Amino acid sequence: MSPYAYLTRLRIMRAKEMLAAGVRPRDIAPQVGLYDQSQLNRHFRRIVGTTPGQYARRV
């Protein structure tokens, strides 16, 4: 796994924790070091298999 892929996975894991704590998906991207919400959605969906909003509703 490349360092970039590792860092992206860490960011998505942190985003999952924040979603479970009730933080709105639109507020998470800058807090985990991603450029914007679309980048968060793209990586989150690729790694987790669902969008951040869908994940938040499930948790």
mmCIF file of N, CA and C in Angstrom:
data_model
loop_
_atom_site.group_PDB
_atom_site.id
_atom_site.type_symbol
_atom_site.label_atom_id
_atom_site.label_comp_id
_atom_site.label_asym_id
_atom_site.label_seq_id
_atom_site.Cartn_x
_atom_site.Cartn_y
_atom_site.Cartn_z
ATOM 1 N N MET A 1 0.852 -1.170 0.000
ATOM 2 C CA MET A 1 0.000 0.000 0.000
ATOM 3 C C MET A 1 0.905 1.243 0.000
ATOM 4 N N SER A 2 0.604 2.156 -0.863
ATOM 5 C CA SER A 2 1.410 3.370 -0.957
ATOM 6 C C SER A 2 1.118 4.284 0.243
ATOM 7 N N PRO A 3 2.026 5.195 0.550
ATOM 8 C CA PRO A 3 1.777 6.130 1.650
ATOM 9 C C PRO A 3 0.515 6.966 1.432
ATOM 10 N N TYR A 4 0.250 7.357 0.193
ATOM 11 C CA TYR A 4 -0.952 8.135 -0.098
ATOM 12 C C TYR A 4 -2.220 7.316 0.184
ATOM 13 N N ALA A 5 -2.219 6.055 -0.232
ATOM 14 C CA ALA A 5 -3.377 5.198 0.008
ATOM 15 C C ALA A 5 -3.576 4.975 1.506
ATOM 16 N N TYR A 6 -2.479 4.798 2.229
ATOM 17 C CA TYR A 6 -2.556 4.621 3.682
ATOM 18 C C TYR A 6 -3.150 5.863 4.345
ATOM 19 N N LEU A 7 -2.669 7.027 3.963
ATOM 20 C CA LEU A 7 -3.168 8.273 4.530
ATOM 21 C C LEU A 7 -4.647 8.472 4.206
ATOM 22 N N THR A 8 -5.038 8.141 2.996
ATOM 23 C CA THR A 8 -6.451 8.263 2.614
ATOM 24 C C THR A 8 -7.313 7.346 3.461
ATOM 25 N N ARG A 9 -6.861 6.121 3.694
ATOM 26 C CA ARG A 9 -7.616 5.193 4.549
ATOM 27 C C ARG A 9 -7.733 5.716 5.973
ATOM 28 N N LEU A 10 -6.665 6.312 6.500
ATOM 29 C CA LEU A 10 -6.729 6.900 7.841
ATOM 30 C C LEU A 10 -7.747 8.038 7.885
ATOM 31 N N ARG A 11 -7.754 8.850 6.844
ATOM 32 C CA ARG A 11 -8.704 9.961 6.789
ATOM 33 C C ARG A 11 -10.146 9.449 6.754
ATOM 34 N N ILE A 12 -10.391 8.397 5.990
ATOM 35 C CA ILE A 12 -11.749 7.851 5.901
ATOM 36 C C ILE A 12 -12.146 7.183 7.216
ATOM 37 N N MET A 13 -11.210 6.517 7.883
ATOM 38 C CA MET A 13 -11.517 5.934 9.193
ATOM 39 C C MET A 13 -11.905 7.029 10.179
ATOM 40 N N ARG A 14 -11.192 8.146 10.150
ATOM 41 C CA ARG A 14 -11.525 9.276 11.029
ATOM 42 C C ARG A 14 -12.878 9.857 10.648
ATOM 43 N N ALA A 15 -13.176 9.936 9.369
ATOM 44 C CA ALA A 15 -14.471 10.437 8.918
ATOM 45 C C ALA A 15 -15.598 9.540 9.423
ATOM 46 N N LYS A 16 -15.392 8.225 9.409
ATOM 47 C CA LYS A 16 -16.400 7.298 9.928
ATOM 48 C C LYS A 16 -16.652 7.547 11.407
ATOM 49 N N GLU A 17 -15.595 7.779 12.174
ATOM 50 C CA GLU A 17 -15.745 8.067 13.602
ATOM 51 C C GLU A 17 -16.546 9.352 13.811
ATOM 52 N N MET A 18 -16.249 10.352 13.020
ATOM 53 C CA MET A 18 -16.941 11.629 13.150
ATOM 54 C C MET A 18 -18.411 11.509 12.758
ATOM 55 N N LEU A 19 -18.698 10.738 11.717
ATOM 56 C CA LEU A 19 -20.095 10.517 11.323
ATOM 57 C C LEU A 19 -20.854 9.804 12.431
ATOM 58 N N ALA A 20 -20.220 8.834 13.061
ATOM 59 C CA ALA A 20 -20.861 8.106 14.159
ATOM 60 C C ALA A 20 -21.108 9.021 15.355
ATOM 61 N N ALA A 21 -20.292 10.054 15.504
ATOM 62 C CA ALA A 21 -20.448 11.000 16.609
ATOM 63 C C ALA A 21 -21.480 12.085 16.301
ATOM 64 N N GLY A 22 -22.013 12.092 15.074
ATOM 65 C CA GLY A 22 -23.069 13.032 14.733
ATOM 66 C C GLY A 22 -22.628 14.269 13.963
ATOM 67 N N VAL A 23 -21.384 14.320 13.524
ATOM 68 C CA VAL A 23 -20.910 15.460 12.729
ATOM 69 C C VAL A 23 -21.513 15.355 11.331
ATOM 70 N N ARG A 24 -21.957 16.484 10.791
ATOM 71 C CA ARG A 24 -22.560 16.488 9.455
ATOM 72 C C ARG A 24 -21.499 16.197 8.398
ATOM 73 N N PRO A 25 -21.850 15.422 7.380
ATOM 74 C CA PRO A 25 -20.880 15.067 6.335
ATOM 75 C C PRO A 25 -20.213 16.273 5.687
ATOM 76 N N ARG A 26 -20.927 17.361 5.501
ATOM 77 C CA ARG A 26 -20.334 18.525 4.826
ATOM 78 C C ARG A 26 -19.253 19.203 5.665
ATOM 79 N N ASP A 27 -19.246 18.966 6.976
ATOM 80 C CA ASP A 27 -18.251 19.582 7.858
ATOM 81 C C ASP A 27 -17.003 18.726 8.039
ATOM 82 N N ILE A 28 -17.034 17.508 7.576
ATOM 83 C CA ILE A 28 -15.951 16.567 7.858
ATOM 84 C C ILE A 28 -14.744 16.733 6.945
ATOM 85 N N ALA A 29 -14.944 16.948 5.669
ATOM 86 C CA ALA A 29 -13.837 16.957 4.703
ATOM 87 C C ALA A 29 -12.656 17.825 5.138
ATOM 88 N N PRO A 30 -12.855 19.095 5.470
ATOM 89 C CA PRO A 30 -11.687 19.898 5.853
ATOM 90 C C PRO A 30 -11.056 19.446 7.169
ATOM 91 N N GLN A 31 -11.845 18.851 8.033
ATOM 92 C CA GLN A 31 -11.323 18.421 9.330
ATOM 93 C C GLN A 31 -10.446 17.176 9.229
ATOM 94 N N VAL A 32 -10.651 16.365 8.200
ATOM 95 C CA VAL A 32 -9.818 15.165 8.033
ATOM 96 C C VAL A 32 -8.730 15.358 6.982
ATOM 97 N N GLY A 33 -8.648 16.555 6.412
ATOM 98 C CA GLY A 33 -7.563 16.849 5.484
ATOM 99 C C GLY A 33 -7.876 16.613 4.022
ATOM 100 N N LEU A 34 -9.141 16.546 3.680
ATOM 101 C CA LEU A 34 -9.528 16.412 2.275
ATOM 102 C C LEU A 34 -9.948 17.775 1.745
ATOM 103 N N TYR A 35 -9.843 17.940 0.441
ATOM 104 C CA TYR A 35 -10.057 19.242 -0.179
ATOM 105 C C TYR A 35 -11.499 19.729 -0.059
ATOM 106 N N ASP A 36 -12.458 18.875 -0.390
ATOM 107 C CA ASP A 36 -13.856 19.271 -0.323
ATOM 108 C C ASP A 36 -14.743 18.038 -0.162
ATOM 109 N N GLN A 37 -16.034 18.273 -0.102
ATOM 110 C CA GLN A 37 -16.982 17.186 0.134
ATOM 111 C C GLN A 37 -17.004 16.181 -1.014
ATOM 112 N N SER A 38 -16.796 16.622 -2.243
ATOM 113 C CA SER A 38 -16.813 15.680 -3.362
ATOM 114 C C SER A 38 -15.635 14.708 -3.270
ATOM 115 N N GLN A 39 -14.483 15.204 -2.821
ATOM 116 C CA GLN A 39 -13.340 14.309 -2.640
ATOM 117 C C GLN A 39 -13.627 13.318 -1.505
ATOM 118 N N LEU A 40 -14.250 13.787 -0.432
ATOM 119 C CA LEU A 40 -14.642 12.899 0.663
ATOM 120 C C LEU A 40 -15.600 11.830 0.149
ATOM 121 N N ASN A 41 -16.618 12.246 -0.604
ATOM 122 C CA ASN A 41 -17.599 11.289 -1.130
ATOM 123 C C ASN A 41 -16.934 10.234 -2.014
ATOM 124 N N ARG A 42 -16.047 10.669 -2.880
ATOM 125 C CA ARG A 42 -15.389 9.750 -3.820
ATOM 126 C C ARG A 42 -14.559 8.701 -3.073
ATOM 127 N N HIS A 43 -13.712 9.146 -2.162
ATOM 128 C CA HIS A 43 -12.868 8.206 -1.425
ATOM 129 C C HIS A 43 -13.695 7.351 -0.462
ATOM 130 N N PHE A 44 -14.666 7.951 0.192
ATOM 131 C CA PHE A 44 -15.500 7.218 1.153
ATOM 132 C C PHE A 44 -16.246 6.099 0.439
ATOM 133 N N ARG A 45 -16.828 6.420 -0.686
ATOM 134 C CA ARG A 45 -17.594 5.410 -1.436
ATOM 135 C C ARG A 45 -16.689 4.287 -1.944
ATOM 136 N N ARG A 46 -15.493 4.622 -2.386
ATOM 137 C CA ARG A 46 -14.560 3.617 -2.886
ATOM 138 C C ARG A 46 -14.104 2.683 -1.758
ATOM 139 N N ILE A 47 -13.848 3.221 -0.581
ATOM 140 C CA ILE A 47 -13.309 2.429 0.520
ATOM 141 C C ILE A 47 -14.402 1.738 1.328
ATOM 142 N N VAL A 48 -15.466 2.456 1.651
ATOM 143 C CA VAL A 48 -16.516 1.920 2.523
ATOM 144 C C VAL A 48 -17.628 1.246 1.730
ATOM 145 N N GLY A 49 -17.878 1.721 0.517
ATOM 146 C CA GLY A 49 -18.917 1.119 -0.312
ATOM 147 C C GLY A 49 -20.240 1.848 -0.261
ATOM 148 N N THR A 50 -20.295 2.955 0.441
ATOM 149 C CA THR A 50 -21.498 3.764 0.535
ATOM 150 C C THR A 50 -21.088 5.225 0.704
ATOM 151 N N THR A 51 -22.019 6.136 0.537
ATOM 152 C CA THR A 51 -21.686 7.551 0.705
ATOM 153 C C THR A 51 -21.667 7.907 2.195
ATOM 154 N N PRO A 52 -21.030 9.013 2.556
ATOM 155 C CA PRO A 52 -21.012 9.417 3.962
ATOM 156 C C PRO A 52 -22.423 9.652 4.530
ATOM 157 N N GLY A 53 -23.311 10.241 3.741
ATOM 158 C CA GLY A 53 -24.680 10.472 4.203
ATOM 159 C C GLY A 53 -25.423 9.183 4.493
ATOM 160 N N GLN A 54 -25.281 8.209 3.611
ATOM 161 C CA GLN A 54 -25.924 6.915 3.820
ATOM 162 C C GLN A 54 -25.334 6.223 5.041
ATOM 163 N N TYR A 55 -24.034 6.316 5.204
ATOM 164 C CA TYR A 55 -23.363 5.717 6.354
ATOM 165 C C TYR A 55 -23.862 6.359 7.652
ATOM 166 N N ALA A 56 -24.001 7.683 7.659
ATOM 167 C CA ALA A 56 -24.451 8.398 8.856
ATOM 168 C C ALA A 56 -25.861 7.989 9.237
ATOM 169 N N ARG A 57 -26.717 7.780 8.253
ATOM 170 C CA ARG A 57 -28.091 7.371 8.549
ATOM 171 C C ARG A 57 -28.167 5.963 9.115
ATOM 172 N N ARG A 58 -27.227 5.114 8.700
ATOM 173 C CA ARG A 58 -27.199 3.726 9.184
ATOM 174 C C ARG A 58 -26.684 3.622 10.614
ATOM 175 N N VAL A 59 -25.758 4.510 10.977
ATOM 176 C CA VAL A 59 -25.091 4.383 12.280
ATOM 177 C C VAL A 59 -25.942 4.938 13.378
#
